[in-house]
Amino acid sequence: MSNPDARPRWLRELDRLSTVKSQILLYGNTKDSLLYPADEENWEAGPLREALFAFYKNLGYKIVASYDIADGMVFADGMPGGDGSMSKAFSEAVSEVKKTQHKVDGPSARKTTDPLVHAIEEMRLCVSNRTHPTVLIFNNSSQSFAKPDLLSPDERQALMGLIKASQESRRVADSTGTKLLQNLLVVVCDKLADLPTWIFLGNPYTGSIEIELPRSADREKFFELYLGGLEGLDTKLLLELTDGMSYRDLMGIRAIAQRPEAPHGAKKLIDYFKFGVQESQWESLKLKDLANAEEVLGSRVLGQPAAVNAACDMLRRARLHLSGAQHSSPTKPRGVLFFAGPTGVGKTELAKSIANLVFGTDEACARFDMSEYGVQHSDQRLLGAPPGYVGYEAGGQLTNRVRSNPFSVLLF
């Protein structure tokens, strides 16, 4: 297989836990497209399900399948080029275990018609078979249950089936008979809190892996594979600008970079991806526009020559990229000024004057009265509510303002 050290961290962890655990919980960035080695030489980017299919097929598992309440059971060889043998092997494995078990449905077992309960029961039977190395993926489990403290009897029965499956899983010889493979149940959720803690706490059969947003090395691998042939892209700058982005974002950047009208340079490419067609007055600002900046600002802000001179010096240094190491990152503000003084001395007027000088209008100055954010948790109005809380989708006053007009002066 491709260099194991080049694989994302979550895949290396999956390789390790697949030999020592019978149930693995995957959480985090599970809805993203992921970069993974498809075979010995080739890498692909695709959904988590496809990445898991490729990973376990390469390990030699005879049954690899995924289940969720929307698609039902989907087998790894059910795609183009598959022979459908996994579905047949799954049925054989379930039938084999049913014949050998004495009490699959005992007289005291709770009867239900819930399809999820029956699906997990079949998965439980399959991972306990002794002839077919099996990996079954329970996908989108967060959307299959209510809140952990509001479970219905059917949901509780299904989750109990997961615990039983982890305990009853067997190790099975591969097709060559040279190594044993652990039958596995892989549960994919958005976050561990979506499942009751009694599923994994104190359960020695279960391990968990967080799928993170792509790290620097992962993004570098992606750019090497998909943007290596493009000229004029500073990879180091591209890595810095894409910090915190998902693989899906990187694929969007790749699609834009391949268009004939794509902007040249890493910074312009990322700005185009994030904000679309936005004209940055800062990029078109010439030094001659700042030649008489003291006169322009001084005509509006009276009696503050020291503050006006300091602001003009900052603007010139920033435009010449001489602001120092603390402002060398393209993701940071071009300059930061701290205005101190009582009401009426010209702090707000100076900020508006700078906005008019650089961006051509006073409206490019966004003012935020910080006295409105002194109450506990009121900062959420500024930055937006955290994920999972009411109002997260609405964003915050500051984040929405910057998103709608990223080229502006922010006055706090």
Tab-separated table of C-alpha atoms in Angstrom:
chain	number	residue	atom	x	y	z
A	1	MET	CA	0.000	0.000	0.000
A	2	SER	CA	1.043	3.643	-0.303
A	3	ASN	CA	3.518	4.892	2.282
A	4	PRO	CA	1.683	4.303	5.611
A	5	ASP	CA	3.202	7.428	7.132
A	6	ALA	CA	1.622	9.545	4.370
A	7	ARG	CA	-1.883	8.483	5.358
A	8	PRO	CA	-4.048	10.820	7.465
A	9	ARG	CA	-3.783	10.283	11.213
A	10	TRP	CA	-7.281	8.803	11.499
A	11	LEU	CA	-6.437	6.080	8.955
A	12	ARG	CA	-3.244	5.160	10.809
A	13	GLU	CA	-5.256	4.944	14.034
A	14	LEU	CA	-7.889	2.835	12.282
A	15	ASP	CA	-5.161	0.452	11.146
A	16	ARG	CA	-3.981	0.058	14.733
A	17	LEU	CA	-7.384	-0.292	16.426
A	18	SER	CA	-8.690	-2.730	13.821
A	19	THR	CA	-6.368	-5.382	15.248
A	20	VAL	CA	-7.127	-4.838	18.953
A	21	LYS	CA	-10.790	-3.758	19.126
A	22	SER	CA	-14.024	-5.253	17.833
A	23	GLN	CA	-15.995	-2.004	17.711
A	24	ILE	CA	-14.671	1.367	16.558
A	25	LEU	CA	-16.456	4.703	16.896
A	26	LEU	CA	-15.591	7.309	14.249
A	27	TYR	CA	-16.657	10.888	14.951
A	28	GLY	CA	-15.820	14.452	13.969
A	29	ASN	CA	-15.369	15.443	10.337
A	30	THR	CA	-17.314	12.411	9.084
A	31	LYS	CA	-19.450	14.152	6.437
A	32	ASP	CA	-16.472	15.562	4.566
A	33	SER	CA	-14.879	14.137	1.432
A	34	LEU	CA	-11.664	12.465	2.584
A	35	LEU	CA	-8.314	11.788	0.945
A	36	TYR	CA	-7.302	8.124	1.151
A	37	PRO	CA	-5.087	5.552	-0.640
A	38	ALA	CA	-7.333	3.518	-2.940
A	39	ASP	CA	-4.647	0.901	-3.689
A	40	GLU	CA	-0.879	0.433	-3.840
A	41	GLU	CA	-0.271	3.465	-6.031
A	42	ASN	CA	-3.359	5.655	-6.286
A	43	TRP	CA	-5.044	8.120	-3.978
A	44	GLU	CA	-8.652	9.212	-4.196
A	45	ALA	CA	-10.913	11.772	-2.527
A	46	GLY	CA	-14.419	10.670	-1.631
A	47	PRO	CA	-16.985	10.092	1.129
A	48	LEU	CA	-16.017	8.318	4.329
A	49	ARG	CA	-17.945	5.203	3.306
A	50	GLU	CA	-15.848	4.790	0.158
A	51	ALA	CA	-12.637	5.383	2.123
A	52	LEU	CA	-13.591	2.661	4.619
A	53	PHE	CA	-14.591	0.277	1.826
A	54	ALA	CA	-11.215	0.680	0.126
A	55	PHE	CA	-9.279	0.424	3.395
A	56	TYR	CA	-10.868	-2.832	4.580
A	57	LYS	CA	-10.984	-4.453	1.153
A	58	ASN	CA	-7.229	-3.867	0.897
A	59	LEU	CA	-6.813	-5.599	4.274
A	60	GLY	CA	-8.450	-8.743	2.893
A	61	TYR	CA	-11.922	-8.704	4.471
A	62	LYS	CA	-14.447	-10.865	2.606
A	63	ILE	CA	-17.539	-8.931	3.750
A	64	VAL	CA	-17.427	-5.134	3.831
A	65	ALA	CA	-20.765	-3.344	4.035
A	66	SER	CA	-22.395	-0.155	5.309
A	67	TYR	CA	-25.852	0.350	6.802
A	68	ASP	CA	-27.940	3.446	7.479
A	69	ILE	CA	-31.665	4.045	7.743
A	70	ALA	CA	-31.788	5.745	4.315
A	71	ASP	CA	-29.875	3.273	2.112
A	72	GLY	CA	-30.192	0.072	4.084
A	73	MET	CA	-27.306	-2.368	3.639
A	74	VAL	CA	-24.824	-1.423	0.893
A	75	PHE	CA	-21.970	-3.811	0.088
A	76	ALA	CA	-18.526	-2.735	-1.063
A	77	ASP	CA	-18.716	-4.887	-4.195
A	78	GLY	CA	-22.162	-3.649	-5.130
A	79	MET	CA	-20.605	-0.788	-7.054
A	80	PRO	CA	-19.548	-0.969	-10.722
A	81	GLY	CA	-17.115	-3.836	-11.201
A	82	GLY	CA	-18.334	-5.790	-8.167
A	83	ASP	CA	-19.491	-9.398	-8.393
A	84	GLY	CA	-22.081	-9.264	-5.606
A	85	SER	CA	-20.359	-12.031	-3.638
A	86	MET	CA	-20.351	-10.025	-0.398
A	87	SER	CA	-24.136	-9.962	-0.180
A	88	LYS	CA	-24.228	-13.735	-0.589
A	89	ALA	CA	-21.463	-14.190	1.996
A	90	PHE	CA	-23.373	-11.944	4.428
A	91	SER	CA	-26.496	-14.102	4.154
A	92	GLU	CA	-24.422	-17.255	4.581
A	93	ALA	CA	-22.734	-15.854	7.689
A	94	VAL	CA	-26.024	-14.823	9.293
A	95	SER	CA	-27.614	-18.218	8.541
A	96	GLU	CA	-24.576	-20.064	9.874
A	97	VAL	CA	-24.712	-18.255	13.221
A	98	LYS	CA	-28.475	-18.676	13.542
A	99	LYS	CA	-28.055	-22.438	13.159
A	100	THR	CA	-25.327	-22.708	15.767
A	101	GLN	CA	-26.757	-20.353	18.396
A	102	HIS	CA	-29.128	-21.880	20.899
A	103	LYS	CA	-30.982	-18.690	21.840
A	104	VAL	CA	-31.113	-16.026	19.189
A	105	ASP	CA	-34.698	-15.081	20.110
A	106	GLY	CA	-35.413	-16.456	23.559
A	107	PRO	CA	-38.909	-16.452	25.057
A	108	SER	CA	-38.119	-13.348	27.125
A	109	ALA	CA	-36.642	-11.368	24.211
A	110	ARG	CA	-38.531	-8.168	23.416
A	111	LYS	CA	-40.378	-8.430	20.103
A	112	THR	CA	-40.276	-5.437	17.753
A	113	THR	CA	-40.941	-4.572	14.131
A	114	ASP	CA	-38.431	-1.711	14.046
A	115	PRO	CA	-36.230	-2.201	10.917
A	116	LEU	CA	-33.233	-0.624	12.682
A	117	VAL	CA	-33.395	-3.186	15.482
A	118	HIS	CA	-33.556	-6.046	12.983
A	119	ALA	CA	-30.680	-4.601	10.925
A	120	ILE	CA	-28.421	-4.317	13.976
A	121	GLU	CA	-29.424	-7.829	15.048
A	122	GLU	CA	-28.297	-9.154	11.650
A	123	MET	CA	-25.060	-7.182	11.944
A	124	ARG	CA	-24.547	-8.652	15.398
A	125	LEU	CA	-25.014	-12.168	14.012
A	126	CYS	CA	-22.658	-11.535	11.089
A	127	VAL	CA	-19.729	-10.250	13.159
A	128	SER	CA	-19.966	-13.350	15.330
A	129	ASN	CA	-19.499	-15.713	12.371
A	130	ARG	CA	-16.315	-17.840	12.210
A	131	THR	CA	-15.831	-18.267	8.447
A	132	HIS	CA	-16.050	-14.857	6.711
A	133	PRO	CA	-13.838	-11.923	7.838
A	134	THR	CA	-16.370	-9.127	8.245
A	135	VAL	CA	-16.471	-5.345	8.619
A	136	LEU	CA	-19.893	-3.721	9.002
A	137	ILE	CA	-20.220	0.061	9.110
A	138	PHE	CA	-23.162	1.648	10.908
A	139	ASN	CA	-23.243	4.983	9.088
A	140	ASN	CA	-24.999	8.209	10.181
A	141	SER	CA	-25.792	6.783	13.597
A	142	SER	CA	-26.355	10.296	15.013
A	143	GLN	CA	-29.400	10.623	12.772
A	144	SER	CA	-30.723	7.170	13.701
A	145	PHE	CA	-31.490	7.866	17.366
A	146	ALA	CA	-33.113	10.509	19.506
A	147	LYS	CA	-31.145	12.255	22.243
A	148	PRO	CA	-29.248	9.797	24.478
A	149	ASP	CA	-31.499	10.640	27.454
A	150	LEU	CA	-34.732	10.324	25.425
A	151	LEU	CA	-34.337	6.864	23.887
A	152	SER	CA	-37.388	4.859	22.913
A	153	PRO	CA	-37.526	1.149	23.827
A	154	ASP	CA	-36.686	0.214	20.220
A	155	GLU	CA	-33.682	2.556	20.165
A	156	ARG	CA	-32.431	1.197	23.476
A	157	GLN	CA	-32.780	-2.354	22.131
A	158	ALA	CA	-30.827	-1.424	18.994
A	159	LEU	CA	-28.028	0.133	21.040
A	160	MET	CA	-27.898	-2.904	23.291
A	161	GLY	CA	-27.379	-4.904	20.110
A	162	LEU	CA	-24.251	-2.818	19.427
A	163	ILE	CA	-22.841	-3.689	22.850
A	164	LYS	CA	-23.611	-7.379	22.317
A	165	ALA	CA	-22.001	-7.259	18.869
A	166	SER	CA	-18.758	-5.867	20.300
A	167	GLN	CA	-18.642	-8.681	22.843
A	168	GLU	CA	-19.559	-11.524	20.473
A	169	SER	CA	-17.277	-10.583	17.547
A	170	ARG	CA	-14.833	-13.295	16.405
A	171	ARG	CA	-11.410	-13.428	14.792
A	172	VAL	CA	-11.471	-15.201	11.426
A	173	ALA	CA	-8.698	-16.446	9.129
A	174	ASP	CA	-8.309	-14.593	5.843
A	175	SER	CA	-8.530	-16.283	2.434
A	176	THR	CA	-4.853	-17.307	2.572
A	177	GLY	CA	-5.174	-18.782	6.055
A	178	THR	CA	-1.993	-16.998	7.125
A	179	LYS	CA	-3.450	-14.322	9.397
A	180	LEU	CA	-6.472	-13.712	11.579
A	181	LEU	CA	-8.721	-10.723	10.973
A	182	GLN	CA	-10.951	-9.287	13.682
A	183	ASN	CA	-14.617	-9.017	12.717
A	184	LEU	CA	-15.477	-5.361	13.207
A	185	LEU	CA	-18.447	-3.093	13.704
A	186	VAL	CA	-17.580	0.535	12.826
A	187	VAL	CA	-20.051	3.116	14.156
A	188	VAL	CA	-19.940	6.539	12.473
A	189	CYS	CA	-21.426	9.495	14.356
A	190	ASP	CA	-21.147	13.280	14.302
A	191	LYS	CA	-19.904	13.430	17.890
A	192	LEU	CA	-19.579	10.949	20.731
A	193	ALA	CA	-22.202	12.840	22.753
A	194	ASP	CA	-24.817	11.693	20.207
A	195	LEU	CA	-24.512	8.174	21.663
A	196	PRO	CA	-25.229	7.136	25.244
A	197	THR	CA	-22.026	6.999	27.273
A	198	TRP	CA	-22.822	3.443	28.349
A	199	ILE	CA	-22.062	2.336	24.772
A	200	PHE	CA	-18.350	3.074	25.077
A	201	LEU	CA	-17.409	3.998	28.652
A	202	GLY	CA	-15.923	0.998	30.419
A	203	ASN	CA	-16.267	-1.127	27.288
A	204	PRO	CA	-12.833	-2.687	26.589
A	205	TYR	CA	-14.012	-3.905	23.172
A	206	THR	CA	-14.586	-0.347	21.900
A	207	GLY	CA	-12.155	2.305	20.672
A	208	SER	CA	-12.837	5.772	19.294
A	209	ILE	CA	-11.124	7.889	16.626
A	210	GLU	CA	-11.730	11.528	15.804
A	211	ILE	CA	-11.599	12.389	12.119
A	212	GLU	CA	-10.085	15.854	12.115
A	213	LEU	CA	-10.074	18.573	9.515
A	214	PRO	CA	-7.065	17.996	7.253
A	215	ARG	CA	-3.789	18.901	8.912
A	216	SER	CA	-0.952	20.705	7.174
A	217	ALA	CA	0.630	17.457	5.929
A	218	ASP	CA	-2.753	16.234	4.655
A	219	ARG	CA	-3.400	19.477	2.770
A	220	GLU	CA	0.110	19.370	1.334
A	221	LYS	CA	-0.565	15.845	0.038
A	222	PHE	CA	-3.809	17.032	-1.527
A	223	PHE	CA	-2.112	19.961	-3.285
A	224	GLU	CA	0.670	17.675	-4.472
A	225	LEU	CA	-1.863	15.324	-6.047
A	226	TYR	CA	-4.330	17.810	-7.498
A	227	LEU	CA	-2.606	21.184	-7.859
A	228	GLY	CA	0.971	20.109	-8.542
A	229	GLY	CA	0.803	21.025	-12.222
A	230	LEU	CA	-0.358	24.604	-11.701
A	231	GLU	CA	2.232	27.352	-11.885
A	232	GLY	CA	2.391	30.462	-9.739
A	233	LEU	CA	0.988	28.889	-6.568
A	234	ASP	CA	3.061	29.310	-3.417
A	235	THR	CA	2.437	26.016	-1.603
A	236	LYS	CA	3.622	27.358	1.757
A	237	LEU	CA	1.248	30.312	1.534
A	238	LEU	CA	-1.539	28.046	0.284
A	239	LEU	CA	-1.108	25.789	3.338
A	240	GLU	CA	-1.350	28.794	5.639
A	241	LEU	CA	-4.414	30.226	3.950
A	242	THR	CA	-6.311	26.906	3.969
A	243	ASP	CA	-5.799	26.170	7.665
A	244	GLY	CA	-9.108	24.976	9.143
A	245	MET	CA	-10.680	24.142	5.785
A	246	SER	CA	-12.314	20.815	4.966
A	247	TYR	CA	-11.339	18.526	2.115
A	248	ARG	CA	-14.528	19.606	0.377
A	249	ASP	CA	-13.279	23.189	0.520
A	250	LEU	CA	-9.943	22.093	-0.946
A	251	MET	CA	-11.773	20.355	-3.790
A	252	GLY	CA	-13.674	23.578	-4.452
A	253	ILE	CA	-10.382	25.495	-4.594
A	254	ARG	CA	-9.046	22.887	-7.010
A	255	ALA	CA	-12.099	23.274	-9.261
A	256	ILE	CA	-11.724	27.059	-9.313
A	257	ALA	CA	-7.954	26.867	-9.949
A	258	GLN	CA	-8.559	24.785	-13.087
A	259	ARG	CA	-10.894	27.344	-14.673
A	260	PRO	CA	-9.395	29.623	-17.353
A	261	GLU	CA	-10.523	32.779	-15.567
A	262	ALA	CA	-9.092	31.660	-12.200
A	263	PRO	CA	-7.159	34.433	-10.422
A	264	HIS	CA	-3.395	33.990	-10.235
A	265	GLY	CA	-1.634	33.592	-6.911
A	266	ALA	CA	-2.585	31.711	-3.749
A	267	LYS	CA	-4.053	34.695	-1.878
A	268	LYS	CA	-6.291	35.805	-4.742
A	269	LEU	CA	-7.387	32.222	-5.383
A	270	ILE	CA	-8.436	31.668	-1.761
A	271	ASP	CA	-10.158	35.066	-1.583
A	272	TYR	CA	-12.093	34.242	-4.746
A	273	PHE	CA	-13.159	30.902	-3.259
A	274	LYS	CA	-14.221	32.438	0.066
A	275	PHE	CA	-15.830	35.666	-1.036
A	276	GLY	CA	-16.504	35.303	-4.755
A	277	VAL	CA	-15.992	38.331	-6.986
A	278	GLN	CA	-14.889	40.972	-4.495
A	279	GLU	CA	-12.903	44.032	-5.448
A	280	SER	CA	-10.260	44.786	-2.852
A	281	GLN	CA	-9.540	48.518	-2.785
A	282	TRP	CA	-6.513	47.697	-0.670
A	283	GLU	CA	-4.875	45.823	-3.555
A	284	SER	CA	-5.470	48.773	-5.884
A	285	LEU	CA	-4.254	51.327	-3.316
A	286	LYS	CA	-1.128	53.082	-4.636
A	287	LEU	CA	1.576	54.764	-2.599
A	288	LYS	CA	0.811	58.088	-4.289
A	289	ASP	CA	-2.675	57.824	-2.770
A	290	LEU	CA	-0.990	57.888	0.632
A	291	ALA	CA	1.503	60.640	-0.204
A	292	ASN	CA	-0.682	63.368	1.306
A	293	ALA	CA	-2.543	61.123	3.752
A	294	GLU	CA	-1.734	63.422	6.707
A	295	GLU	CA	-3.399	66.331	4.930
A	296	VAL	CA	-6.465	64.285	3.984
A	297	LEU	CA	-6.996	62.840	7.459
A	298	GLY	CA	-6.031	66.076	9.194
A	299	SER	CA	-8.756	67.957	7.321
A	300	ARG	CA	-11.362	65.837	9.111
A	301	VAL	CA	-9.691	65.079	12.453
A	302	LEU	CA	-8.663	68.394	13.995
A	303	GLY	CA	-6.147	68.856	16.788
A	304	GLN	CA	-4.759	65.300	16.706
A	305	PRO	CA	-1.567	65.488	14.592
A	306	ALA	CA	0.195	62.701	16.550
A	307	ALA	CA	-2.672	60.262	16.045
A	308	VAL	CA	-3.010	61.198	12.353
A	309	ASN	CA	0.738	60.737	11.752
A	310	ALA	CA	0.726	57.342	13.529
A	311	ALA	CA	-2.218	56.171	11.419
A	312	CYS	CA	-0.540	57.279	8.172
A	313	ASP	CA	2.718	55.552	9.115
A	314	MET	CA	0.798	52.331	9.769
A	315	LEU	CA	-0.946	52.548	6.407
A	316	ARG	CA	2.289	53.066	4.498
A	317	ARG	CA	4.106	50.247	6.302
A	318	ALA	CA	1.192	47.894	5.734
A	319	ARG	CA	0.970	48.760	2.034
A	320	LEU	CA	4.717	48.118	1.655
A	321	HIS	CA	4.445	44.841	3.668
A	322	LEU	CA	6.788	46.255	6.315
A	323	SER	CA	4.471	45.849	9.287
A	324	GLY	CA	6.733	43.320	10.986
A	325	ALA	CA	6.542	39.613	11.719
A	326	GLN	CA	3.415	39.986	13.849
A	327	HIS	CA	1.457	41.086	10.754
A	328	SER	CA	3.239	39.021	8.107
A	329	SER	CA	0.414	36.504	7.882
A	330	PRO	CA	-2.028	37.262	5.036
A	331	THR	CA	-4.895	36.104	7.244
A	332	LYS	CA	-4.325	38.834	9.855
A	333	PRO	CA	-5.463	42.476	9.722
A	334	ARG	CA	-3.293	44.830	7.687
A	335	GLY	CA	-2.819	46.986	10.728
A	336	VAL	CA	-4.095	47.527	14.252
A	337	LEU	CA	-4.426	50.927	15.958
A	338	PHE	CA	-5.362	51.527	19.598
A	339	PHE	CA	-7.220	54.802	20.126
A	340	ALA	CA	-7.431	56.106	23.698
A	341	GLY	CA	-9.116	59.270	24.923
A	342	PRO	CA	-12.378	60.740	26.198
A	343	THR	CA	-15.498	61.188	24.122
A	344	GLY	CA	-15.292	63.796	21.373
A	345	VAL	CA	-11.568	63.817	20.621
A	346	GLY	CA	-11.946	62.152	17.195
A	347	LYS	CA	-11.462	58.398	17.655
A	348	THR	CA	-14.491	57.395	15.577
A	349	GLU	CA	-13.918	60.186	13.053
A	350	LEU	CA	-10.319	59.045	12.481
A	351	ALA	CA	-11.502	55.459	11.846
A	352	LYS	CA	-14.079	56.728	9.348
A	353	SER	CA	-11.465	58.924	7.681
A	354	ILE	CA	-9.120	55.941	7.247
A	355	ALA	CA	-11.988	53.910	5.735
A	356	ASN	CA	-12.746	56.734	3.299
A	357	LEU	CA	-9.091	57.140	2.344
A	358	VAL	CA	-8.452	53.432	1.727
A	359	PHE	CA	-11.852	52.112	0.637
A	360	GLY	CA	-13.494	55.228	-0.773
A	361	THR	CA	-16.461	55.483	1.607
A	362	ASP	CA	-17.205	56.042	5.282
A	363	GLU	CA	-19.547	53.038	5.110
A	364	ALA	CA	-16.493	50.767	4.969
A	365	CYS	CA	-16.050	51.485	8.692
A	366	ALA	CA	-18.015	48.997	10.807
A	367	ARG	CA	-18.518	50.220	14.410
A	368	PHE	CA	-19.181	47.862	17.312
A	369	ASP	CA	-20.104	49.416	20.677
A	370	MET	CA	-18.436	47.084	23.170
A	371	SER	CA	-20.599	48.347	26.041
A	372	GLU	CA	-23.346	46.180	24.525
A	373	TYR	CA	-21.293	43.038	25.086
A	374	GLY	CA	-20.487	43.360	28.762
A	375	VAL	CA	-23.107	40.885	29.991
A	376	GLN	CA	-22.117	37.218	30.341
A	377	HIS	CA	-22.485	35.261	27.054
A	378	SER	CA	-23.347	38.437	25.117
A	379	ASP	CA	-20.135	37.859	23.149
A	380	GLN	CA	-22.173	35.288	21.215
A	381	ARG	CA	-24.022	38.176	19.578
A	382	LEU	CA	-20.660	39.325	18.235
A	383	LEU	CA	-19.081	36.006	17.256
A	384	GLY	CA	-22.122	33.761	16.928
A	385	ALA	CA	-23.355	30.873	19.057
A	386	PRO	CA	-21.138	27.769	19.392
A	387	PRO	CA	-21.995	24.680	17.305
A	388	GLY	CA	-25.004	22.845	18.681
A	389	TYR	CA	-26.539	25.914	20.346
A	390	VAL	CA	-29.589	27.891	19.267
A	391	GLY	CA	-28.637	30.575	16.744
A	392	TYR	CA	-25.467	28.909	15.474
A	393	GLU	CA	-26.713	29.070	11.879
A	394	ALA	CA	-27.383	32.819	12.133
A	395	GLY	CA	-23.761	33.741	12.811
A	396	GLY	CA	-22.644	36.810	14.769
A	397	GLN	CA	-22.743	40.536	14.082
A	398	LEU	CA	-18.972	40.680	13.537
A	399	THR	CA	-18.664	37.475	11.497
A	400	ASN	CA	-21.619	38.389	9.282
A	401	ARG	CA	-20.236	41.890	8.697
A	402	VAL	CA	-16.808	40.588	7.697
A	403	ARG	CA	-18.340	37.898	5.502
A	404	SER	CA	-20.472	40.414	3.603
A	405	ASN	CA	-17.629	42.953	3.237
A	406	PRO	CA	-14.184	41.573	4.111
A	407	PHE	CA	-12.439	44.759	2.954
A	408	SER	CA	-13.247	47.297	5.640
A	409	VAL	CA	-12.163	49.031	8.855
A	410	LEU	CA	-13.451	47.464	12.086
A	411	LEU	CA	-13.888	49.869	15.010
A	412	PHE	CA	-14.414	48.363	18.458
